[in-house]
PDB file of C-alpha atoms and ligand atoms in Angstrom:
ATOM      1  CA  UNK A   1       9.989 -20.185   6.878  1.00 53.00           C
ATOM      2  CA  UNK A   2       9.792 -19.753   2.746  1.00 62.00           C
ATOM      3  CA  UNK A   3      13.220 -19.031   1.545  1.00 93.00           C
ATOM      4  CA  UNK A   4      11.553 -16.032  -0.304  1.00 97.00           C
ATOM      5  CA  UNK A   5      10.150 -13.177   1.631  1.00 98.00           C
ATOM      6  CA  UNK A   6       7.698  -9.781   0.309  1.00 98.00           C
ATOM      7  CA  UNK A   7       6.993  -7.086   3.009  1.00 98.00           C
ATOM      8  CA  UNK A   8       4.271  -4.654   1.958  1.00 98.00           C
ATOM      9  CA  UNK A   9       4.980  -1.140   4.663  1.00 98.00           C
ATOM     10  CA  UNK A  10       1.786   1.157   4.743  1.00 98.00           C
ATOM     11  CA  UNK A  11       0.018   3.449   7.015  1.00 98.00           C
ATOM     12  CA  UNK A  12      -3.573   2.250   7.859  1.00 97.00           C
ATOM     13  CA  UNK A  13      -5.649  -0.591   7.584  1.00 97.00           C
ATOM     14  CA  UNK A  14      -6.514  -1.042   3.919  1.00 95.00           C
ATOM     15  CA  UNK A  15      -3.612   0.990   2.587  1.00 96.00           C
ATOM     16  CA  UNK A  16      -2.389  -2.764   1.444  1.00 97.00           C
ATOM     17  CA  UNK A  17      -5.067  -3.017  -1.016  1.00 95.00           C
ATOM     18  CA  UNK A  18      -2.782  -1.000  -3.564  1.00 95.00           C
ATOM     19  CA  UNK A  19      -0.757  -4.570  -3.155  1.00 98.00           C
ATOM     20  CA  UNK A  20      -3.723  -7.289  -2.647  1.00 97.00           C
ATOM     21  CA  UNK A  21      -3.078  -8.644  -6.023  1.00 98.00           C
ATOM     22  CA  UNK A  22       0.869  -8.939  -5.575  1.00 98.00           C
ATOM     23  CA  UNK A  23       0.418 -10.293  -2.106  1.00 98.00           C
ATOM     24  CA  UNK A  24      -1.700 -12.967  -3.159  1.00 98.00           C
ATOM     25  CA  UNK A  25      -0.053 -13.943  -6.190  1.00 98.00           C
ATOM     26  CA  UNK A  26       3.159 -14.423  -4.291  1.00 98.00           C
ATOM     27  CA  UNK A  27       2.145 -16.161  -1.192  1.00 96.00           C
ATOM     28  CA  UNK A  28       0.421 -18.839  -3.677  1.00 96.00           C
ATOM     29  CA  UNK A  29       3.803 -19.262  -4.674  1.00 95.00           C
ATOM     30  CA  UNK A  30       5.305 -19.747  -1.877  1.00 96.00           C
ATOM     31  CA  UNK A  31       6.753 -16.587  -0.686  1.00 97.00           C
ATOM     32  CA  UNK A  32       6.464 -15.607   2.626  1.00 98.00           C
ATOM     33  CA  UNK A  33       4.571 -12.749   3.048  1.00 98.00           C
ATOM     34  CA  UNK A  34       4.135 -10.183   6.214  1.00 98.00           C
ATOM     35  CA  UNK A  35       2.513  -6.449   6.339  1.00 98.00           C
ATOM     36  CA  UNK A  36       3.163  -3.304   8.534  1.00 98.00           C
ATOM     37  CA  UNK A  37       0.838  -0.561   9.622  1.00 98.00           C
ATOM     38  CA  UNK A  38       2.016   2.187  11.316  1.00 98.00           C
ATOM     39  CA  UNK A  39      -1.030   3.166  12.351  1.00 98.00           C
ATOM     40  CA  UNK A  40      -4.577   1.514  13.289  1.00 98.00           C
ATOM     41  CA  UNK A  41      -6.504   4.297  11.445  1.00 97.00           C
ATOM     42  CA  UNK A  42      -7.754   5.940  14.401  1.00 97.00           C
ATOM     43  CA  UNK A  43      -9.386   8.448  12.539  1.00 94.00           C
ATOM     44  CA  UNK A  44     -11.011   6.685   9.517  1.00 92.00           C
ATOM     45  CA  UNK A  45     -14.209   6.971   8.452  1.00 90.00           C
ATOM     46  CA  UNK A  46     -17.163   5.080  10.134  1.00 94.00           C
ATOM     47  CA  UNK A  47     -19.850   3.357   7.405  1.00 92.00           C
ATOM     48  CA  UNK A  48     -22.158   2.445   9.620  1.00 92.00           C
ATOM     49  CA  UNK A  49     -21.959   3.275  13.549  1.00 94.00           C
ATOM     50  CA  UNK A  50     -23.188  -0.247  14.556  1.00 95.00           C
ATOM     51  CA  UNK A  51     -19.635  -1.489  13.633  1.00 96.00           C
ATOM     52  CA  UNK A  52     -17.376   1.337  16.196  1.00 96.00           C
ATOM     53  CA  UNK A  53     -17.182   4.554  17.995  1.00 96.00           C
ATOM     54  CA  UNK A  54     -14.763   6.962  17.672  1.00 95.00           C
ATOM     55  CA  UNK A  55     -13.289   5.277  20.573  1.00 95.00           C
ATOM     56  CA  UNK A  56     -13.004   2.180  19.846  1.00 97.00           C
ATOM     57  CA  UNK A  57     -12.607   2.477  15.379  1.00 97.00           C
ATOM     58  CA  UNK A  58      -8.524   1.633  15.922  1.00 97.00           C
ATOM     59  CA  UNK A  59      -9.205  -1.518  18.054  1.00 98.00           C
ATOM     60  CA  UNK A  60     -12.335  -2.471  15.329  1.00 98.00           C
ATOM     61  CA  UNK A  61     -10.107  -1.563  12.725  1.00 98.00           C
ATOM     62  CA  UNK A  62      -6.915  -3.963  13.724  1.00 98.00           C
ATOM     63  CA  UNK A  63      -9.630  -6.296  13.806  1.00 98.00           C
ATOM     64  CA  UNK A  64     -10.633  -5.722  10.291  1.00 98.00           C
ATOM     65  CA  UNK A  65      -6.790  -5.554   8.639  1.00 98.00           C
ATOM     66  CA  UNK A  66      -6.358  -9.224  10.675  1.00 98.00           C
ATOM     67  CA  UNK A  67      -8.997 -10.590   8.697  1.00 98.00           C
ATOM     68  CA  UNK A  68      -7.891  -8.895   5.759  1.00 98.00           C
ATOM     69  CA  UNK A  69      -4.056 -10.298   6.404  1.00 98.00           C
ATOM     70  CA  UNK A  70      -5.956 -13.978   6.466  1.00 98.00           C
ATOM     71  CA  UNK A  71      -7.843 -13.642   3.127  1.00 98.00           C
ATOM     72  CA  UNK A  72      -4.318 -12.006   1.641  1.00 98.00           C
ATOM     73  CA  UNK A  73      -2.405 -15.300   3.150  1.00 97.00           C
ATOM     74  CA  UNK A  74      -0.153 -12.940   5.270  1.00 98.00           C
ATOM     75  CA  UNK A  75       1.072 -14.399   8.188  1.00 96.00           C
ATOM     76  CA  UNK A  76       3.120 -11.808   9.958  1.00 98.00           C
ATOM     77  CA  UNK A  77       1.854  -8.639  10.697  1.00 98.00           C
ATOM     78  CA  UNK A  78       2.945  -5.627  12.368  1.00 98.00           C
ATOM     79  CA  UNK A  79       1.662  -2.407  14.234  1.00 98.00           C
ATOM     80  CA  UNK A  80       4.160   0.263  15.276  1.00 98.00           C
ATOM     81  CA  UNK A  81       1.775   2.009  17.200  1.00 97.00           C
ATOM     82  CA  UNK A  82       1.260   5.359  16.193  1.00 98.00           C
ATOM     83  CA  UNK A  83      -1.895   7.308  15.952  1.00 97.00           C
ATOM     84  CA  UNK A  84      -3.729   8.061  12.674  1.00 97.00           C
ATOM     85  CA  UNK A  85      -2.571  11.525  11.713  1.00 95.00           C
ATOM     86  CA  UNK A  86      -5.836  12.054   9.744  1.00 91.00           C
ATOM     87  CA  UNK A  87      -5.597  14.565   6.642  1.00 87.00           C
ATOM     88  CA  UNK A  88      -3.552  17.777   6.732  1.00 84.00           C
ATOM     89  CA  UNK A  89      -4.257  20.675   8.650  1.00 87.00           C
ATOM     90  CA  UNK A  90      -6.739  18.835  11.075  1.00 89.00           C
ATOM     91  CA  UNK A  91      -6.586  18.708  15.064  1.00 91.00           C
ATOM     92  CA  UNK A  92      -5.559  15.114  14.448  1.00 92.00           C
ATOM     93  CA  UNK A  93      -2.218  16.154  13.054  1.00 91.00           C
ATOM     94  CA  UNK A  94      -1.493  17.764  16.615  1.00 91.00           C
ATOM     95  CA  UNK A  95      -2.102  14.884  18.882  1.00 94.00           C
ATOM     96  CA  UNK A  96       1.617  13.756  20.241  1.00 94.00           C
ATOM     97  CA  UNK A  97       0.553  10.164  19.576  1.00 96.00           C
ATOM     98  CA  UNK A  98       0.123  10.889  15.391  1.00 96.00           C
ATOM     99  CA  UNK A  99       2.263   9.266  13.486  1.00 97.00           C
ATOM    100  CA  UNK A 100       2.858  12.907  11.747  1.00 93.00           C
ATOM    101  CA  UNK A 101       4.455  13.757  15.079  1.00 94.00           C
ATOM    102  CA  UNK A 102       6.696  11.034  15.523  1.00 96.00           C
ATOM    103  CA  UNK A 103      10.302  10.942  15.643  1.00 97.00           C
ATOM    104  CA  UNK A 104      12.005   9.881  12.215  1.00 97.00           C
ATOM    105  CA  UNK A 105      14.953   8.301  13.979  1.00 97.00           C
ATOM    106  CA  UNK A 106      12.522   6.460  16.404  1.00 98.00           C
ATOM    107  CA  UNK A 107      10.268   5.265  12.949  1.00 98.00           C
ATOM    108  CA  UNK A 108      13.020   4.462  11.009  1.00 98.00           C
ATOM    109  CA  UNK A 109      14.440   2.165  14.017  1.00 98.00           C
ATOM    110  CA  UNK A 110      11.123   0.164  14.148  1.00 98.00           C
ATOM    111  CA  UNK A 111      11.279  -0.600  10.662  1.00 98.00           C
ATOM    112  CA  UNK A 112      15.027  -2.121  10.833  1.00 98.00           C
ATOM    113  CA  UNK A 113      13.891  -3.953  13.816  1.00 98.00           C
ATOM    114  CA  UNK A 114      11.237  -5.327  11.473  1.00 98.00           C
ATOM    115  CA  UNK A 115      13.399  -5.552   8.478  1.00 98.00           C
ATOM    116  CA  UNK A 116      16.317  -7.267  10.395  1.00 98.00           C
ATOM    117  CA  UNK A 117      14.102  -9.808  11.811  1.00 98.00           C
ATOM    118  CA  UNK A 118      11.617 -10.668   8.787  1.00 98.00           C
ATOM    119  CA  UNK A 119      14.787 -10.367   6.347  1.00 98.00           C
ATOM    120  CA  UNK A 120      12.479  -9.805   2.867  1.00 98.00           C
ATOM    121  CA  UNK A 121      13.897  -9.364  -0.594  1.00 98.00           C
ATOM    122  CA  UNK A 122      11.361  -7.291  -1.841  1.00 98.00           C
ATOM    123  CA  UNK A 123       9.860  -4.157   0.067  1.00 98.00           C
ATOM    124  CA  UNK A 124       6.933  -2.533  -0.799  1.00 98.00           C
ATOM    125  CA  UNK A 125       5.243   0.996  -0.016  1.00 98.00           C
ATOM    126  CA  UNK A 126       3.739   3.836  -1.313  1.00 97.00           C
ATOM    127  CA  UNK A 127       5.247   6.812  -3.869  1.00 94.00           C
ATOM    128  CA  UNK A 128       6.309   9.733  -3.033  1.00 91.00           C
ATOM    129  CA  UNK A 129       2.760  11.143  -3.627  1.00 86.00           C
ATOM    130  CA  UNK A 130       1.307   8.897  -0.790  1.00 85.00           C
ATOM    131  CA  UNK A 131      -0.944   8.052  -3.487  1.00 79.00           C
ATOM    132  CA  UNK A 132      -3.592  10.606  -2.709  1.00 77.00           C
ATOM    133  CA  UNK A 133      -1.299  13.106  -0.608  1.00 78.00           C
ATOM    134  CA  UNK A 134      -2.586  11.709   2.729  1.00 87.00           C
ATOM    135  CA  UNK A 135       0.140  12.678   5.056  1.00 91.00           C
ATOM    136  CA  UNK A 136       0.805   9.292   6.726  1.00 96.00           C
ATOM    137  CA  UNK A 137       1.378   7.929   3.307  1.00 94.00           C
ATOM    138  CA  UNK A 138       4.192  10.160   2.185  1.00 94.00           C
ATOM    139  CA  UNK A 139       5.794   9.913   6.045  1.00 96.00           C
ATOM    140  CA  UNK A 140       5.565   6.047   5.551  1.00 97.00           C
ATOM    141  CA  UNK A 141       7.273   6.799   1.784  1.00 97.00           C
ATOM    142  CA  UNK A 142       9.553   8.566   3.499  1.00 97.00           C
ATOM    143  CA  UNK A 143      10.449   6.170   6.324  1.00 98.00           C
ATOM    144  CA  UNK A 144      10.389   3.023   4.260  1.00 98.00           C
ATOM    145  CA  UNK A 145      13.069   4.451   1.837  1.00 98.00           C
ATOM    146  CA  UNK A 146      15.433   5.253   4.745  1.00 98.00           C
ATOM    147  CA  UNK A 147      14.716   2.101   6.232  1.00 98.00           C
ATOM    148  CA  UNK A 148      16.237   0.344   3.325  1.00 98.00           C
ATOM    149  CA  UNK A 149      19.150   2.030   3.376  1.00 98.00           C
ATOM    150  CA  UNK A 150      19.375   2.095   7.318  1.00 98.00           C
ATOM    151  CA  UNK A 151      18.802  -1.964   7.907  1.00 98.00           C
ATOM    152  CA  UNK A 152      21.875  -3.019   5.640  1.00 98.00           C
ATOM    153  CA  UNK A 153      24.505  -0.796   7.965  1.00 98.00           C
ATOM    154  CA  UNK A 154      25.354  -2.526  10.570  1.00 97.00           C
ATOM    155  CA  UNK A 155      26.404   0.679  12.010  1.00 98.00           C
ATOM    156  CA  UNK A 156      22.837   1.979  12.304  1.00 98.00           C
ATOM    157  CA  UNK A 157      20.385   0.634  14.960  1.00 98.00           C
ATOM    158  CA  UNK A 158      22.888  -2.443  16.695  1.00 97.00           C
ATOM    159  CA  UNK A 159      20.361  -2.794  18.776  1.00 97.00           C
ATOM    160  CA  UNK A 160      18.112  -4.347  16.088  1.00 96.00           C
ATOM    161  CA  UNK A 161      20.481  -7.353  15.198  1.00 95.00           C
ATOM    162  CA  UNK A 162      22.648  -7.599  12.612  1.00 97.00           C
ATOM    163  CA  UNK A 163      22.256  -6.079   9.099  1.00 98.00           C
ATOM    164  CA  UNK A 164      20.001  -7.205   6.177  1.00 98.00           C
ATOM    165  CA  UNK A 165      20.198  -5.944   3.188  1.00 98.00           C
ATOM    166  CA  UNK A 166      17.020  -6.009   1.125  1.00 98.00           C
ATOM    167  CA  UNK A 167      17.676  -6.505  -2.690  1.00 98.00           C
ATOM    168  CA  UNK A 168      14.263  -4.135  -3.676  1.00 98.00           C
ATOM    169  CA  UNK A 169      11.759  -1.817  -3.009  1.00 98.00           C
ATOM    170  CA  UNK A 170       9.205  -0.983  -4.653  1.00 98.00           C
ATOM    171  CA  UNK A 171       6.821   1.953  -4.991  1.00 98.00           C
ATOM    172  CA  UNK A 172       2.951   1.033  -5.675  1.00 96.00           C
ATOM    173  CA  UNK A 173       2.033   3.956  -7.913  1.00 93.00           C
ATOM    174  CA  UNK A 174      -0.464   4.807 -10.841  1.00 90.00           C
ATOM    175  CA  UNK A 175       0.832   5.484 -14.535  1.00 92.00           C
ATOM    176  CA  UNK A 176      -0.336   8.698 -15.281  1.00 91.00           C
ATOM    177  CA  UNK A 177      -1.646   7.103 -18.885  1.00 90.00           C
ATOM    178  CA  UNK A 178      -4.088   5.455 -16.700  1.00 88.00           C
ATOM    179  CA  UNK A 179      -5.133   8.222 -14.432  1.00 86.00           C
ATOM    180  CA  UNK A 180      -5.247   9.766 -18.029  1.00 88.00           C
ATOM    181  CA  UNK A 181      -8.058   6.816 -19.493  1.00 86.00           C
ATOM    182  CA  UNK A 182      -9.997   7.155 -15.862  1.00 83.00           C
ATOM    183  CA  UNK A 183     -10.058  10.804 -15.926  1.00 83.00           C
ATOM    184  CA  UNK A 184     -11.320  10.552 -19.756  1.00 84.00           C
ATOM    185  CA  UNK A 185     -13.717   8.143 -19.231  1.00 82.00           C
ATOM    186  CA  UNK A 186     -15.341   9.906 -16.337  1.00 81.00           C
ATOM    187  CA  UNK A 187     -15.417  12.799 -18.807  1.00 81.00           C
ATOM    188  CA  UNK A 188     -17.064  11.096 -21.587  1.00 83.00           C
ATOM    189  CA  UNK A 189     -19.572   9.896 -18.848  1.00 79.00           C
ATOM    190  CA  UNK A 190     -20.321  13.124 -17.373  1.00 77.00           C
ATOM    191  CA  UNK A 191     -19.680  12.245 -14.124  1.00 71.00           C
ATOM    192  CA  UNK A 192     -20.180  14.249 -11.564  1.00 67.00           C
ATOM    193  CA  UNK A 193     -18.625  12.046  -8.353  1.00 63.00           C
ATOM    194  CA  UNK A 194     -15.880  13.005  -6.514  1.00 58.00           C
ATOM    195  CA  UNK A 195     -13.222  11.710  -8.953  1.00 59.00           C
ATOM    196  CA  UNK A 196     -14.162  15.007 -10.745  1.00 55.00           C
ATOM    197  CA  UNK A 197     -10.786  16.059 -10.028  1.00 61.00           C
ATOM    198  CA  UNK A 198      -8.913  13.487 -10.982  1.00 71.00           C
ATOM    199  CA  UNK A 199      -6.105  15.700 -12.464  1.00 75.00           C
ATOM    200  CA  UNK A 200      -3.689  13.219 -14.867  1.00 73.00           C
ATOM    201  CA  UNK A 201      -1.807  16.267 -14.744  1.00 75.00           C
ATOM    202  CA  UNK A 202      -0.868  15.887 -11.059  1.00 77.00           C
ATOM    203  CA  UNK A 203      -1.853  12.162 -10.211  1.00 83.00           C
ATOM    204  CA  UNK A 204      -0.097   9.075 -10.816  1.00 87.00           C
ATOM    205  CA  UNK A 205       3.894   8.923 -12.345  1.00 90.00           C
ATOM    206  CA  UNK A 206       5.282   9.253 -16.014  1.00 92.00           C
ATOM    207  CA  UNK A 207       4.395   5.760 -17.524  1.00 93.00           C
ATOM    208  CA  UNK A 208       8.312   5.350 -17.859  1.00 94.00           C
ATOM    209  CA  UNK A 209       8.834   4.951 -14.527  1.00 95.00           C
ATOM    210  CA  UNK A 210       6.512   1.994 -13.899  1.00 96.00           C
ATOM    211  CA  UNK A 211       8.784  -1.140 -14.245  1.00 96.00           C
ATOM    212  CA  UNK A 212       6.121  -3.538 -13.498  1.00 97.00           C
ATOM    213  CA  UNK A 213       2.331  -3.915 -14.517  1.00 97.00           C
ATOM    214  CA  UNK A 214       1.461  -6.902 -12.643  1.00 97.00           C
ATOM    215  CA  UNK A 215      -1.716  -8.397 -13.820  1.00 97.00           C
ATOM    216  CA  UNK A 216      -3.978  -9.618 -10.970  1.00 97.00           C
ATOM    217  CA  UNK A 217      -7.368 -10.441 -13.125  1.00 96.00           C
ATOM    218  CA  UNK A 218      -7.078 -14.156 -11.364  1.00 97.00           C
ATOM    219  CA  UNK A 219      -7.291 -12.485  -7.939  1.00 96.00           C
ATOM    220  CA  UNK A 220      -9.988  -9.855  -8.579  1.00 95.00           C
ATOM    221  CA  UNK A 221     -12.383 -11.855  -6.361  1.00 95.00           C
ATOM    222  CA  UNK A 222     -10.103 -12.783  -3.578  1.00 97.00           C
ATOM    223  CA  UNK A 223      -8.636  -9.064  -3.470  1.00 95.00           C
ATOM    224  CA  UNK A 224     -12.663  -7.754  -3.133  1.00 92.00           C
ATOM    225  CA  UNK A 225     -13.020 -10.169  -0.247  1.00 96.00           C
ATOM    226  CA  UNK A 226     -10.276  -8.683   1.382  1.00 96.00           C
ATOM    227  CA  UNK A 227     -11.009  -5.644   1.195  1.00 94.00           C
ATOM    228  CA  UNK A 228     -14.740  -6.356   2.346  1.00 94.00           C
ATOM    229  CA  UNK A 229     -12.915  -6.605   5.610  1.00 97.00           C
ATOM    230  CA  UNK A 230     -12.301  -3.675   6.328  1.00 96.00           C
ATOM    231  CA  UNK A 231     -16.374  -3.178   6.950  1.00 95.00           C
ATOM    232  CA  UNK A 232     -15.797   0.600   8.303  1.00 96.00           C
ATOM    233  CA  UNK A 233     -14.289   1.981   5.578  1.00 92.00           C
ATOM    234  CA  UNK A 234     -16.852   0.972   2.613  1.00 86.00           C
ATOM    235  CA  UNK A 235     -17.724   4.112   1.761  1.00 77.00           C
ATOM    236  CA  UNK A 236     -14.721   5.028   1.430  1.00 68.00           C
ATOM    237  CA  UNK A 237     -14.480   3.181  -2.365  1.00 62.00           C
ATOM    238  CA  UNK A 238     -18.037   3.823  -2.559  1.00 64.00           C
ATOM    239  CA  UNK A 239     -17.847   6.117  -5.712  1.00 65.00           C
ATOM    240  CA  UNK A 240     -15.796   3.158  -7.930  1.00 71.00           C
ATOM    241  CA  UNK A 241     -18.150   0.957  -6.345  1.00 72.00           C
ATOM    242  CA  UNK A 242     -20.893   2.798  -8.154  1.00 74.00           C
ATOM    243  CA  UNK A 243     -19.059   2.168 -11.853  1.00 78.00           C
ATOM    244  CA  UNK A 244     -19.720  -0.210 -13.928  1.00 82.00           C
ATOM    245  CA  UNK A 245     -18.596  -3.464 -13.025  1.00 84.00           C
ATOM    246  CA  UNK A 246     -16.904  -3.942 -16.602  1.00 85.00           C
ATOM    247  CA  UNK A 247     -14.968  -0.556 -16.122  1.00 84.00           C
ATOM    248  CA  UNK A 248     -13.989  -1.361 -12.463  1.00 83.00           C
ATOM    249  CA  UNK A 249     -12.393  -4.865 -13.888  1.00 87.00           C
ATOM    250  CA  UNK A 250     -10.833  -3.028 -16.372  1.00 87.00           C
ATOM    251  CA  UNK A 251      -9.447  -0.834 -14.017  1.00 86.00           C
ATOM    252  CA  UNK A 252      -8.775  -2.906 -11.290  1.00 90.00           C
ATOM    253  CA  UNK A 253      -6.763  -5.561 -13.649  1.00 94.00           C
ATOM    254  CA  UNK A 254      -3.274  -4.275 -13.234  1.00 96.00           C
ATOM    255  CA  UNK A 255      -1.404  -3.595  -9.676  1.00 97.00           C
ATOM    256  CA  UNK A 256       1.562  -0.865 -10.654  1.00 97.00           C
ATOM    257  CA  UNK A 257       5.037  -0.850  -9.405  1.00 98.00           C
ATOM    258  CA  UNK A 258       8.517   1.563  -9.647  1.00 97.00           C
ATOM    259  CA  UNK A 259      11.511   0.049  -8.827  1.00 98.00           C
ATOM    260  CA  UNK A 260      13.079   2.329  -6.073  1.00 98.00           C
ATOM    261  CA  UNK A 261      15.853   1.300  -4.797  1.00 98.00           C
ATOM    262  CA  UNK A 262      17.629  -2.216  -6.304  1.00 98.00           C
ATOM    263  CA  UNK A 263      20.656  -4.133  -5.605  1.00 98.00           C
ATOM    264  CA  UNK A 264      20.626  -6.504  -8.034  1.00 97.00           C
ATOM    265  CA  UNK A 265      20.101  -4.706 -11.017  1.00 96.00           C
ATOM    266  CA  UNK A 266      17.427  -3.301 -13.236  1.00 96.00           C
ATOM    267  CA  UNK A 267      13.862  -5.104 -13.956  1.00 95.00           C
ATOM    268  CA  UNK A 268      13.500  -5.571 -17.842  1.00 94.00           C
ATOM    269  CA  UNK A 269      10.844  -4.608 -19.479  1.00 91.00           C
ATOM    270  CA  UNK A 270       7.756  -7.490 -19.669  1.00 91.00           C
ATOM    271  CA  UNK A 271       9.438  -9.203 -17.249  1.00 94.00           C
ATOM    272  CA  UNK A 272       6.809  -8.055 -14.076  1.00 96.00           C
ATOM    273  CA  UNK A 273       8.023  -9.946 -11.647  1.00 97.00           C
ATOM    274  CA  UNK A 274       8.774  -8.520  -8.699  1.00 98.00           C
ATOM    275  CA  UNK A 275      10.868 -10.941  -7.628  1.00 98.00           C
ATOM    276  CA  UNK A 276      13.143 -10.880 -10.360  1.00 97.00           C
ATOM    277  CA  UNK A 277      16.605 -11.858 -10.029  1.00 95.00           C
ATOM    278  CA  UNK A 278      16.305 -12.774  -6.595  1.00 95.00           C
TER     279      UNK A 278
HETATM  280 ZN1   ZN B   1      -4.212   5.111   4.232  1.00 50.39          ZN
END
């Protein structure tokens, strides 16, 4: 095993897109890299019904993120198990298998199970916005952030070996800047898609708070292949599929990062390296 170790801790199946670019650039490097799902997207969308059933879209779609996880270079990869809450306010939300309706302390353990026996440096999940307010995303904020706190006491969780003390984690999150220049842009276009309501107002952080702008133009090919995999949720990206292809470069040229939670200091500024001083 790499001396060097990045865990990316999401949701679904293709919630690690947010980090394709990171998790490429790093395993090329050597790090060791490993992804978590909490869910198998039970509830996702279906492009095109030759592909699943609602029965079956979890199974297809733990399919799809292992293909995914081969194009990305990730070796070890985990499902905790839960059900796909689905958005707020639906049925979904109910079932006693969602991950919405799961017991923190029983989450959290998973994790520093995970955690205490993958032992990365760097953690990565989503902001406290979930990046689109899907439930799952802010519980797996939520649970992430405890986690790192949770799998360096040695008094929490014995059961899950000894502690481990992670020296980051991250948040993948939008400058609001550039939810501003998307949101302006569509504007200037006229466009009438569903990023209409792209509010720059309410989306995204304040550009302060990013501490790394990783640029991933050398992996813009590799991180489109990977996310090809996941062949039931294309329509799901279908309206930024529909831009330009100069504008979704542009757009798609920079993976985003806030620095969380850090033991080993501060990132300085330029520097975009999430593996900084470790
Ligand atoms: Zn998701």
């Amino acid at each position: 095993m790499s001396t060097k170790r990045l865990l990316g801790i999401f949701a679904h199946p293709d919630d690690e897109g947010t980090m394709s670019g990171a998790l490429l650039q790093y395993s090329t490097s050597g790090v060791e890299t490993g992804l978590v799902c909490a869910t198998r997207g039970e509830v996702g969308e279906i492009a095109d019904p030759a592909l699943a059933t609602p029965e079956n879209l979890g199974e297809v779609r733990e399919g799809e993120m292992r293909g995914a996880a081969d194009v990305l270079g990730v070796r070890n990869l985990w499902f905790l198990g839960y059900r796909d809450s689905g958005m707020a306010g639906t049925a979904d939300n109910e079932d006693p298998r969602a991950f919405a309706q799961a017991s923190a302390a029983e989450v959290v353990g998973k994790l520093v199970g995970i955690i205490r026996q993958f032992r990365p440096q760097v953690m990565v999940t989503f902001d406290e916005s979930g990046a689109y307010g899907h439930p799952d995303h802010i519980a797996i904020y939520r649970y992430t952030t405890s986690a790192f706190y949770a799998a360096a006491d040695a008094v929490q969780y014995p059961e899950h070996g000894p502690a481990h003390m992670v020296s980051k984690l991250y948040y993948s999150a939008f400058p609001r800047s550039f939810v501003r220049e998307m949101s302006e842009w569509l504007k200037s276009q006229n466009y009438e898609g569903s990023f209409k309501d792209l509010d720059p107002e309410k989306l995204g952080i304040p550009d302060e708070q990013i501490s790394i702008r990783l640029d991933v133009e050398r992996w813009q090919e590799t991180k489109a292949r990977s996310w090809a995999m996941h062949r039931t949720q294309l329509n799901s990206n279908i309206i930024m599929t529909q831009l330009p292809e100069e504008v979704q470069r542009r757009w798609r040229r920079y993976e985003y990062y806030q620095l969380a939670a850090s033991r080993v200091g501060q990132d300085v500024e330029g520097e975009n390296n999430l593996f900084a001083r470790v």
